[in-house]
Short mmCIF file of C-alpha atoms in Angstrom, two decimals:
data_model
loop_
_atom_site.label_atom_id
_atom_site.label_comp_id
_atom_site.label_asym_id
_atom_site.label_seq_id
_atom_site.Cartn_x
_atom_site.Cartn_y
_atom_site.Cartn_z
CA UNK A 1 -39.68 -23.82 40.23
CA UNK A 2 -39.88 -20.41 38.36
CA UNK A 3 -42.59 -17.90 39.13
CA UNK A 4 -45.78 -19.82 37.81
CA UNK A 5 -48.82 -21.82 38.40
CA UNK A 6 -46.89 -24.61 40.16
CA UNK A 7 -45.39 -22.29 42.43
CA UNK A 8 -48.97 -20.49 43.25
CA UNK A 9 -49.60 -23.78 44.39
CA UNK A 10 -46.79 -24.81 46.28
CA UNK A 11 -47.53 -21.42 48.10
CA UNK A 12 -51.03 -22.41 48.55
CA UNK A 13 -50.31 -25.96 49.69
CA UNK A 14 -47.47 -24.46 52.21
CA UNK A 15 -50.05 -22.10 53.81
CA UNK A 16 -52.80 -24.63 53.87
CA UNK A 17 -50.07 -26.98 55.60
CA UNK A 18 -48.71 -24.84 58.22
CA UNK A 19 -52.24 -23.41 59.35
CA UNK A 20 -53.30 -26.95 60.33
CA UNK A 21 -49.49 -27.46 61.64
CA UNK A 22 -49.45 -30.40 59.21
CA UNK A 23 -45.87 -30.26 58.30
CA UNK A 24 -44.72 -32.61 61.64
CA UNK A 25 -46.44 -35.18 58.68
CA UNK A 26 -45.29 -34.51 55.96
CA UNK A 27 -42.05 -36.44 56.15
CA UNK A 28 -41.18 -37.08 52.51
CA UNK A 29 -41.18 -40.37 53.41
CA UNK A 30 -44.89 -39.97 54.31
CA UNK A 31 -45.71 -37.85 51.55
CA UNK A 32 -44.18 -40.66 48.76
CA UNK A 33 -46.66 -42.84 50.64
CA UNK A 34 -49.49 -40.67 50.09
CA UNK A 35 -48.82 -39.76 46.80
CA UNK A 36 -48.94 -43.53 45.99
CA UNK A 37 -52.08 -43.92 48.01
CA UNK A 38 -53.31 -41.17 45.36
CA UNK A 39 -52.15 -43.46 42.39
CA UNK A 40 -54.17 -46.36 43.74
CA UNK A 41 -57.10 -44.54 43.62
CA UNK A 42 -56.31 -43.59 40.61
CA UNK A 43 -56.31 -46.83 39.28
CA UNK A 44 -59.48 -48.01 40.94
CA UNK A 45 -61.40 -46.30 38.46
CA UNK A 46 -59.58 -47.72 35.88
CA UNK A 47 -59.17 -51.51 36.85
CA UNK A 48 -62.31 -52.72 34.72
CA UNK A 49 -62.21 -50.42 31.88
CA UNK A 50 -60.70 -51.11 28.31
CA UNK A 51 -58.47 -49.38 26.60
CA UNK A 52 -61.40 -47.75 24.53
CA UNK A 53 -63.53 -47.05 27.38
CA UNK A 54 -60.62 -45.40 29.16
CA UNK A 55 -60.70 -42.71 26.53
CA UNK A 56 -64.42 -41.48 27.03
CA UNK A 57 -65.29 -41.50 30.76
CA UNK A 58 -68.44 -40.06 31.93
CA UNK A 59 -68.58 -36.40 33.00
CA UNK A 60 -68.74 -37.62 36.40
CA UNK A 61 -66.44 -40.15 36.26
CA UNK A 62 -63.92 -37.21 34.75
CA UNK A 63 -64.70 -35.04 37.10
CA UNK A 64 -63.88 -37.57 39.86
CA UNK A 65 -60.59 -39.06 37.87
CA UNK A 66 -59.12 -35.09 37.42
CA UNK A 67 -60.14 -34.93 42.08
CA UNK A 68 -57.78 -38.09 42.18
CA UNK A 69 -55.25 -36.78 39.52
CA UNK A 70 -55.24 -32.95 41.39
CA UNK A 71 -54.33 -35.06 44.66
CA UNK A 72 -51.29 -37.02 42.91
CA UNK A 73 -49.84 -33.12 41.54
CA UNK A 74 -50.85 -31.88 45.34
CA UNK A 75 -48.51 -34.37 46.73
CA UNK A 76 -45.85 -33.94 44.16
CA UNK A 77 -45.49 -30.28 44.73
CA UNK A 78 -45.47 -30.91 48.37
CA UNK A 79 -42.73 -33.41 48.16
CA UNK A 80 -40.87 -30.57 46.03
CA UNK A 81 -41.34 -28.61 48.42
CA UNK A 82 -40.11 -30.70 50.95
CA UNK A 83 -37.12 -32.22 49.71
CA UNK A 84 -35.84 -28.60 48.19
CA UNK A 85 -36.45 -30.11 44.52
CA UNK A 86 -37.21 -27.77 41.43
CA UNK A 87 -39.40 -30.61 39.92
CA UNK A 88 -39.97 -28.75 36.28
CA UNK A 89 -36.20 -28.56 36.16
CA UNK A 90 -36.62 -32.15 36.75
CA UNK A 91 -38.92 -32.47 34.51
CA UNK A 92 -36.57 -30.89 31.49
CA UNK A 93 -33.40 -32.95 32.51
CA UNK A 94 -35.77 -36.39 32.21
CA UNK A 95 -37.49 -35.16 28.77
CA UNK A 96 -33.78 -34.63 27.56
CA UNK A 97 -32.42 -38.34 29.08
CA UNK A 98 -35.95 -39.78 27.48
CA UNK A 99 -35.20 -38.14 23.75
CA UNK A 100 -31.54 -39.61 23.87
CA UNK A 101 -32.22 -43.04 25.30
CA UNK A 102 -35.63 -43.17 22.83
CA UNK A 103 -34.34 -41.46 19.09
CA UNK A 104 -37.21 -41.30 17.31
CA UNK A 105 -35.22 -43.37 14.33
CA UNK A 106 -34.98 -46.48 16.64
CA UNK A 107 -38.61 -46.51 18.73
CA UNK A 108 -41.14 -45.68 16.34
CA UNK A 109 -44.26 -47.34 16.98
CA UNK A 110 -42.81 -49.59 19.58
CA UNK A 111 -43.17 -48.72 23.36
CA UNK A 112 -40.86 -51.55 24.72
CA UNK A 113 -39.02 -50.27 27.81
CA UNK A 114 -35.34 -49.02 27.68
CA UNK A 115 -33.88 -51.76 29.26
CA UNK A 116 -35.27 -54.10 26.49
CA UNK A 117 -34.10 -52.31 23.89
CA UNK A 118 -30.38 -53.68 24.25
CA UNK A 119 -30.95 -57.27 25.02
CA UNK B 1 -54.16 -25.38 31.85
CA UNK B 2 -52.69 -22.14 31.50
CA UNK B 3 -49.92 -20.96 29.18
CA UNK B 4 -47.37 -21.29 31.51
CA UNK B 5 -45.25 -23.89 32.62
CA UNK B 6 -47.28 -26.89 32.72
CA UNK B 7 -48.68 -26.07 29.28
CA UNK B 8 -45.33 -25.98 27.74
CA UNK B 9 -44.16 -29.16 29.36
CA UNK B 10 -47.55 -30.81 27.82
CA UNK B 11 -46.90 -29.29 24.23
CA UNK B 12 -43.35 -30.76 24.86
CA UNK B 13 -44.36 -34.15 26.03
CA UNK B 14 -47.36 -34.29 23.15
CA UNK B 15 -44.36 -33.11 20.58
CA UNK B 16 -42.17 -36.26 22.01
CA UNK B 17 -45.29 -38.60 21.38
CA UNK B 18 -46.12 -37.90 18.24
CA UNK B 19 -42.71 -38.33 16.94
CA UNK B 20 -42.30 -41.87 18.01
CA UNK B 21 -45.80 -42.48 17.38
CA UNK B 22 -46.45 -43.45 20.74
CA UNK B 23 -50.06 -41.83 20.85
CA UNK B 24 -51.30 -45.64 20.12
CA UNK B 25 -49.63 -46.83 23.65
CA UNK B 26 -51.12 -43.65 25.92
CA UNK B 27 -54.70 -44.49 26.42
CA UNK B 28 -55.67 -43.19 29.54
CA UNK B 29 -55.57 -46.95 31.30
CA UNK B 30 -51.84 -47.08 30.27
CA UNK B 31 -50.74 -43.99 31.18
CA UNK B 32 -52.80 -44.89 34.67
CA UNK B 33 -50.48 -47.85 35.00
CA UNK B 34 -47.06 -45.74 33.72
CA UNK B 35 -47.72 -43.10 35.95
CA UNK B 36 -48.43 -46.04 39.03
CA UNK B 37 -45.28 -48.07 38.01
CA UNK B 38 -43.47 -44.44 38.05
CA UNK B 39 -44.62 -44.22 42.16
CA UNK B 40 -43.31 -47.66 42.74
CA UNK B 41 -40.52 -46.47 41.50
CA UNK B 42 -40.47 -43.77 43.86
CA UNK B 43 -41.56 -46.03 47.13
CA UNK B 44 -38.23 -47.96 46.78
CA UNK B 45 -35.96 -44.95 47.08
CA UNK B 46 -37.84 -44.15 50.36
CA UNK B 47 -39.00 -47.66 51.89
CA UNK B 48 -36.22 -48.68 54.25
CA UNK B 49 -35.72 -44.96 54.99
CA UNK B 50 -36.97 -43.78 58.70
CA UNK B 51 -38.95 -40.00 58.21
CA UNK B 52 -35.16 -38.20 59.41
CA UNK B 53 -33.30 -39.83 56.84
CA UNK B 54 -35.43 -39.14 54.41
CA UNK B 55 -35.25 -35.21 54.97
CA UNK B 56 -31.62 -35.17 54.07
CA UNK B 57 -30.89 -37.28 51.50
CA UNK B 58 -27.20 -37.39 49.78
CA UNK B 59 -27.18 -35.31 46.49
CA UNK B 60 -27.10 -38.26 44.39
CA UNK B 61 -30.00 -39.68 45.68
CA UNK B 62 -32.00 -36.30 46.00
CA UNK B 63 -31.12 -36.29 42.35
CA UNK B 64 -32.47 -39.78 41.86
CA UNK B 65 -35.45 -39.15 43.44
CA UNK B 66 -36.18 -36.06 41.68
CA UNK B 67 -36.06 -37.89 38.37
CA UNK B 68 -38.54 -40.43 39.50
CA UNK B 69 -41.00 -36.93 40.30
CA UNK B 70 -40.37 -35.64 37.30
CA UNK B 71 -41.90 -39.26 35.41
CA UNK B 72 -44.54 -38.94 37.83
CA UNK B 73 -45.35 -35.53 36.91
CA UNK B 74 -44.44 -36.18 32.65
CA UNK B 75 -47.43 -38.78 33.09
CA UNK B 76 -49.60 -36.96 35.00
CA UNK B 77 -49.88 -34.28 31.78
CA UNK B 78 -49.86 -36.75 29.63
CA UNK B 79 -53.21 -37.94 30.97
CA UNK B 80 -54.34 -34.74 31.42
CA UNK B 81 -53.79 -34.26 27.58
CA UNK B 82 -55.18 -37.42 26.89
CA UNK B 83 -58.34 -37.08 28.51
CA UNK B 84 -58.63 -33.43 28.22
CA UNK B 85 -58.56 -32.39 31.76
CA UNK B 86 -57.18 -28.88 33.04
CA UNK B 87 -54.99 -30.38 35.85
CA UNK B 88 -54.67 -26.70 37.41
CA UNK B 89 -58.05 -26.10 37.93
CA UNK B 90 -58.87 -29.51 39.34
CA UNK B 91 -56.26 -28.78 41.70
CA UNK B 92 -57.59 -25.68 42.68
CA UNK B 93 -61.02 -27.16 43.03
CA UNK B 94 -59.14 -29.89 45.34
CA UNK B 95 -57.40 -27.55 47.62
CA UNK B 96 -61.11 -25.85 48.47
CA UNK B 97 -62.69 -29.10 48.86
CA UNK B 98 -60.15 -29.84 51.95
CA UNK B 99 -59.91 -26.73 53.04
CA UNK B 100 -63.99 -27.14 53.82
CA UNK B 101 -63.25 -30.61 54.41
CA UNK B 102 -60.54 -30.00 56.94
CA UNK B 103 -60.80 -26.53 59.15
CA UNK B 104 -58.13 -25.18 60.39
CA UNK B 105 -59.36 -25.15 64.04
CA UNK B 106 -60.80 -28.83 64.12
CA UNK B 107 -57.69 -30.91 62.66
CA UNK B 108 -54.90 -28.65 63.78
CA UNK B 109 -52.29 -30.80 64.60
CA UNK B 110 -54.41 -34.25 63.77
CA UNK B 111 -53.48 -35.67 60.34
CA UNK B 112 -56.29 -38.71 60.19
CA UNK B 113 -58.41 -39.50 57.15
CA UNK B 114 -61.44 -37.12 56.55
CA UNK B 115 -63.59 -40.57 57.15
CA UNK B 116 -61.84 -40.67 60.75
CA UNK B 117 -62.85 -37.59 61.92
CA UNK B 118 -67.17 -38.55 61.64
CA UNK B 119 -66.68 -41.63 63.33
CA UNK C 1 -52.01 -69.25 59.41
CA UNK C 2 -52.66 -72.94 59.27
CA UNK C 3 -49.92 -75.32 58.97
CA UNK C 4 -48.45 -75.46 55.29
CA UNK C 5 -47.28 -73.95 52.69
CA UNK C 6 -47.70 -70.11 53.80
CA UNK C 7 -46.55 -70.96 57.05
CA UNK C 8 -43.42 -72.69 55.75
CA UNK C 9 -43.01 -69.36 53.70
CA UNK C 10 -43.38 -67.63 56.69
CA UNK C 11 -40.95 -69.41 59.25
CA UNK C 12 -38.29 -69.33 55.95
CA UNK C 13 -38.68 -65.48 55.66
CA UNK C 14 -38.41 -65.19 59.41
CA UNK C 15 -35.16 -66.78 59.77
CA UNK C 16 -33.70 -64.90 56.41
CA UNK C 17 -34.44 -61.39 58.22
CA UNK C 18 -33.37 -62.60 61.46
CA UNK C 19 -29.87 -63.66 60.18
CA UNK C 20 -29.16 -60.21 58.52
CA UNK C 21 -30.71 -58.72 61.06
CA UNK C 22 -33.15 -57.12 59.16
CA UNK C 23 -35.96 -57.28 61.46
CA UNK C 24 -34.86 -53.68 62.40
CA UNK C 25 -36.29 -52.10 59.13
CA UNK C 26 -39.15 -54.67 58.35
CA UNK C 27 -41.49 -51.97 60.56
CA UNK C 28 -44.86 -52.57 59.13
CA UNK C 29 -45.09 -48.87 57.25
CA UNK C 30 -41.60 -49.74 55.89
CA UNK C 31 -42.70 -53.40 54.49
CA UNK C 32 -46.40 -51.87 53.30
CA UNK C 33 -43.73 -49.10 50.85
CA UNK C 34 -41.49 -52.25 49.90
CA UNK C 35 -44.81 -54.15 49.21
CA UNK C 36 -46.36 -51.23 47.07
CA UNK C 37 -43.07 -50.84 45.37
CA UNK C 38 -42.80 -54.41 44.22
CA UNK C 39 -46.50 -53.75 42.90
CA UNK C 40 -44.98 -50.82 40.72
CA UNK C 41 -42.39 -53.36 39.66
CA UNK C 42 -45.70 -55.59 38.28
CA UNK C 43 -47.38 -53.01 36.82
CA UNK C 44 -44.17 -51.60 34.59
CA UNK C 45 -44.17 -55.22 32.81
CA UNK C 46 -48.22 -54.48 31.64
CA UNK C 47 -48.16 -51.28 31.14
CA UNK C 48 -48.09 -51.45 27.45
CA UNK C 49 -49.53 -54.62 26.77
CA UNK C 50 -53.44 -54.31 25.66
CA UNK C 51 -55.14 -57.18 27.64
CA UNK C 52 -55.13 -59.87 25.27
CA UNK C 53 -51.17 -59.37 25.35
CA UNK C 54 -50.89 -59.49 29.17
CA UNK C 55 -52.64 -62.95 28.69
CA UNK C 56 -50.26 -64.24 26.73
CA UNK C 57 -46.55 -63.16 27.69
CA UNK C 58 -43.69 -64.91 26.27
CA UNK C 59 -41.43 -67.36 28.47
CA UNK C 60 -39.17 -65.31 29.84
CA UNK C 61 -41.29 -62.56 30.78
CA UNK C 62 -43.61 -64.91 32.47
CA UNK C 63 -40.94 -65.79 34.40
CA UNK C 64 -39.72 -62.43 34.87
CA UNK C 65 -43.40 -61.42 36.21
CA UNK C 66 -43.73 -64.67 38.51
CA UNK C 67 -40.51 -63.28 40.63
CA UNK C 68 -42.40 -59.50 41.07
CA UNK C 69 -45.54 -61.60 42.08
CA UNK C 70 -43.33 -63.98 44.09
CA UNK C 71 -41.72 -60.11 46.15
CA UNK C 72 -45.17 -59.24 46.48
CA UNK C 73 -46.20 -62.56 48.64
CA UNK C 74 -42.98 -62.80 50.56
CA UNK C 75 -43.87 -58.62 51.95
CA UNK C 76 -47.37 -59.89 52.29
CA UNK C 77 -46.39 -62.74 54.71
CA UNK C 78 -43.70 -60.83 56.40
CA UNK C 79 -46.13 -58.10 57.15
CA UNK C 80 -49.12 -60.73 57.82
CA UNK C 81 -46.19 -61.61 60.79
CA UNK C 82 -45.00 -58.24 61.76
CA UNK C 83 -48.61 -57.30 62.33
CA UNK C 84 -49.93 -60.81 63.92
CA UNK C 85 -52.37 -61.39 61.44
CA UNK C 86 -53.68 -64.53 59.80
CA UNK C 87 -53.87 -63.82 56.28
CA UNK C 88 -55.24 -66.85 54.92
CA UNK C 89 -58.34 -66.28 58.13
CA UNK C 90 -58.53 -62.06 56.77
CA UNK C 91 -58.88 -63.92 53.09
CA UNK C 92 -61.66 -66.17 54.02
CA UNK C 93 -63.85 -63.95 56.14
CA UNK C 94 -63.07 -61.09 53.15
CA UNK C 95 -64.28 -63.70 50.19
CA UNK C 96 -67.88 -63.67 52.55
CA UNK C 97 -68.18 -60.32 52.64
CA UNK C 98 -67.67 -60.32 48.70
CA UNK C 99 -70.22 -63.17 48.27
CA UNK C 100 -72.74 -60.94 50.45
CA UNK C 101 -71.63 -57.75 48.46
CA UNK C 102 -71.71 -58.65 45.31
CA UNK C 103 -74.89 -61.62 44.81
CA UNK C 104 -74.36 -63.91 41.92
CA UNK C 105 -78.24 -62.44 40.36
CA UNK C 106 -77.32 -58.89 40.61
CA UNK C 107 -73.31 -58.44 39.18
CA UNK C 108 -73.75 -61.01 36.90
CA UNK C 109 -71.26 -59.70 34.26
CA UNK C 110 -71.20 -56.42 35.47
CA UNK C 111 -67.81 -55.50 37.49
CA UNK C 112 -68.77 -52.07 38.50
CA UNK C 113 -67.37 -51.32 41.91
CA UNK C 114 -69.48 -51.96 45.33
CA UNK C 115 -70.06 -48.12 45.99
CA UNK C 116 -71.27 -47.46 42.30
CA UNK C 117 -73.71 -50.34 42.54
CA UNK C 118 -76.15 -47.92 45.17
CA UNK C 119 -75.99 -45.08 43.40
CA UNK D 1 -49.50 -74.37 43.71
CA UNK D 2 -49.59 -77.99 45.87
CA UNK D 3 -52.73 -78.85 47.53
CA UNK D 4 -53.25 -76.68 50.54
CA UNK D 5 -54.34 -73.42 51.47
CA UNK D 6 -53.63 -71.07 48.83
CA UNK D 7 -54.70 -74.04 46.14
CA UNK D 8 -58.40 -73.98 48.36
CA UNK D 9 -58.29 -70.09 48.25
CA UNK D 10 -57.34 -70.48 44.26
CA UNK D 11 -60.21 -73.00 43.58
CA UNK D 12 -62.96 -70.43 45.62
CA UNK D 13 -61.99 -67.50 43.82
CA UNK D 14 -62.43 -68.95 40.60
CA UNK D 15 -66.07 -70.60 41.47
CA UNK D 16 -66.47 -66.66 42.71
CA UNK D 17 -65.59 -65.35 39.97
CA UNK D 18 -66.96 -67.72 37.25
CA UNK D 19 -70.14 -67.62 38.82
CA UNK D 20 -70.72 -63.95 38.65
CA UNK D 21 -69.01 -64.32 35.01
CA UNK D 22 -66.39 -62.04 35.80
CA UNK D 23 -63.69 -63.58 34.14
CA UNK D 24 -63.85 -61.52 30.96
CA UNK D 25 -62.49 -58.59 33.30
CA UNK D 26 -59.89 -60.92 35.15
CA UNK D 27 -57.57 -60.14 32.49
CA UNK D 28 -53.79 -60.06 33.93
CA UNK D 29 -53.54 -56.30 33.00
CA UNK D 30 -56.37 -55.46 35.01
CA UNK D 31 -55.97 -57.97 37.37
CA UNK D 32 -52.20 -56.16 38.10
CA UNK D 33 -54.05 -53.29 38.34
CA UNK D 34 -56.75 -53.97 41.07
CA UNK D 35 -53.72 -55.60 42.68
CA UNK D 36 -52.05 -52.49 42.94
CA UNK D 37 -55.37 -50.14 43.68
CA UNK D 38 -55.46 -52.20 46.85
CA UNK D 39 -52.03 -52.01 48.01
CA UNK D 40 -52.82 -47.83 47.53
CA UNK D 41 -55.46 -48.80 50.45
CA UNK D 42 -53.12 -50.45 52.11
CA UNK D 43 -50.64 -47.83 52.07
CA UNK D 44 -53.33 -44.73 53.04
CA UNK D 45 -53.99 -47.27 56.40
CA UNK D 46 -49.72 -46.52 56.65
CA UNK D 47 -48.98 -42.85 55.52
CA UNK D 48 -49.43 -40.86 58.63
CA UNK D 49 -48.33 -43.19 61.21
CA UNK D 50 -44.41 -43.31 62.59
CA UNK D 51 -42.84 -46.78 62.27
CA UNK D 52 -43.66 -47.45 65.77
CA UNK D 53 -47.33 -46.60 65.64
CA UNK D 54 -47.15 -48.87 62.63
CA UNK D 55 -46.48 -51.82 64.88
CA UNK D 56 -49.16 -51.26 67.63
CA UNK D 57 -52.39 -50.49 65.52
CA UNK D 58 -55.77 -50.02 67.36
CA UNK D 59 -58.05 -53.38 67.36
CA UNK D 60 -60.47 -52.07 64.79
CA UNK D 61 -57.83 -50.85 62.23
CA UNK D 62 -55.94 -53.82 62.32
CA UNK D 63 -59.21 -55.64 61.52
CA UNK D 64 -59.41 -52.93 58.09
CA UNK D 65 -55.97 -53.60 57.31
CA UNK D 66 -56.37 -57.33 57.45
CA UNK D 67 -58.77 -57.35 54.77
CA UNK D 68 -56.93 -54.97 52.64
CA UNK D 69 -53.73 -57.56 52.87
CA UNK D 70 -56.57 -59.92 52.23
CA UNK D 71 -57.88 -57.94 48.95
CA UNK D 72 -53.77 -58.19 47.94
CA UNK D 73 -53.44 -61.71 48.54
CA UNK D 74 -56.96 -62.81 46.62
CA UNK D 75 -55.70 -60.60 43.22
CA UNK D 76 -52.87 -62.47 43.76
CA UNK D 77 -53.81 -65.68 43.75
CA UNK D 78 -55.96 -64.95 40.88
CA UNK D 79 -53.70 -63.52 38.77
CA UNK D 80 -51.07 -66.51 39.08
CA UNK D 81 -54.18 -68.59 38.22
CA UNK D 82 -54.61 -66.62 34.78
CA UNK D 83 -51.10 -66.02 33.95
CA UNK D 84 -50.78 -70.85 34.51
CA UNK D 85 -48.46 -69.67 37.35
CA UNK D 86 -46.70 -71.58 40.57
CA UNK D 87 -47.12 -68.91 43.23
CA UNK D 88 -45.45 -70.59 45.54
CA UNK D 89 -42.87 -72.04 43.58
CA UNK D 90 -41.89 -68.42 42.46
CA UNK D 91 -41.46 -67.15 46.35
CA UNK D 92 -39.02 -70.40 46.53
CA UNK D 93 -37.11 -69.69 43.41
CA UNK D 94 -37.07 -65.60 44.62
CA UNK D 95 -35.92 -66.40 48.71
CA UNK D 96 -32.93 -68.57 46.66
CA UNK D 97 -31.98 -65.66 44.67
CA UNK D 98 -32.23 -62.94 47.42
CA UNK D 99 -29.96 -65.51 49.85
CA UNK D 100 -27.05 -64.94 47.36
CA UNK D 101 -27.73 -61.29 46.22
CA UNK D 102 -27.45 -60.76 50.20
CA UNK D 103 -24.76 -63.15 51.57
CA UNK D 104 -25.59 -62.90 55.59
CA UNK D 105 -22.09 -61.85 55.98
CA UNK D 106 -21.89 -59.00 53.34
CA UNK D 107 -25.36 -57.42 54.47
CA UNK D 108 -25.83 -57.81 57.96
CA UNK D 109 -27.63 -54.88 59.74
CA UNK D 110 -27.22 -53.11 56.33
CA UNK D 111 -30.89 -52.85 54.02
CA UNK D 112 -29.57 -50.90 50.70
CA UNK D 113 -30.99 -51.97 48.05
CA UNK D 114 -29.01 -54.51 45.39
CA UNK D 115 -27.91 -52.69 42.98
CA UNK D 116 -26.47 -49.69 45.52
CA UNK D 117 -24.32 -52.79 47.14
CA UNK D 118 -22.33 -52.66 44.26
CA UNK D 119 -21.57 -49.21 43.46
#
């Protein structure tokens, strides 16, 4: 992770960790679990909506959906952390694999998945 | 967000988007569901894993893994673009939330849920 | 679980992890992240479907989705037994506590979560 | 679905649901959805526990986690009911296919994951 925002907080979530000698939990096996946990909330707020209503959520609503979504990136950077990863190198190497497995010239307007592209 | 990383992975991802004019397939709800199916993902390179193993995992698998994060994380700006959220500062906001939520001298050592500890 | 159909399920999936001798891993935290995973699995074939899509899928991804849904109920009834629980009793007492939560005259139409309902 | 226990369960949920006219949000999309917001409950019950405490939960929490397997099971049952699926008839076709993925002999004490068997 270079020298940015998402290692501020990986700094910030270590010290907030080891203060409350929290990392005897945070197994990454335990913190994959949370992290999902996060995702179902996540979703709860967005079970009943349509696709339309999805776009304009009350400022409450927001604020609560960007809580939930701030828990998910907690979780991910404390995984990260955890399992040594650099996740925005990650992040690069699967934006690379995703422009050569999607060219633009054969997925234009169609969001099939990879694997049914070649059936 | 600020110009920094994140930002340049979301100009990246919006970039990637709007090429394959894929902006029709990321409402919010679907990106919701992406970003969920991305976790699953994740769960089943962890779920028949004790918490040991899954602090040392083989390089190919660490690699693995680390390509699931980064979908979780490509998703998690995407919706943050989508629904014009500043991801960073929600985080932020989050981490002082718990740090009221939990103090250091009452949880030390205890990881139950906030809702636990009032019972 | 009464006698039928689950409970056939049940006794089948028994003696499948009992001759691999797989009861070793089918800990109730690991089956609840094999369980959750399988959901991810569902979710990845709807992701990109707008609802009236997901309503009507073609053959063989009906058939596709009926095997995720199919994983999902055989880690349901595995974990129903790891745990000793009666699922089909938790269903029936948690279909009352609907019918009390949510009265015909007041959600009529209206599929706003519980907790948003006393706001 | 034959005549027994999750065909009673099926018939309830959709007097439930038609009564409170909820079945223009039972789409499957968001049906797959609520499914998987409830196994995130499900898994938050998990996340912090060690496999062992996993398997000896306190009275009260078992009670919680009973009704959200129940909340899982009831989606479920719903969602084979709007997709015209055989629930049960997809766990029997699935338990076939996973006894010759996983030949007793071949995977005995051993829980990869299919595809790694074959690397």
């Amino acid at each position: 992770m270079t020298e940015d925002s998402l290692e501020l907080l990986n700094q910030r979530l270590l010290t907030f960790a080891q203060a409350r000698d929290w990392e005897q939990f945070h197994s990454p096996k335990n913190l994959v679990m949370a992290l999902a946990g996060e995702c179902g909330e996540l979703l709860e707020h967005f079970q009943w909506l349509n696709e339309e209503q999805s776009a304009s959520l009350a400022p409450e609503k927001k604020r609560e959906v960007a809580l939930e979504m701030a828990d998910i990136l907690i979780y991910l950077v404390r995984l990260s952390q955890r399992l040594g990863l650099d996740l925005l190198a990650a992040a690069d190497e699967k934006i690379g694999i995703n422009e050569r497995r999607y060219p633009v010239e054969k997925v234009r307007g169609d969001a099939r998945r990879a694997d049914e592209y070649d059936r």
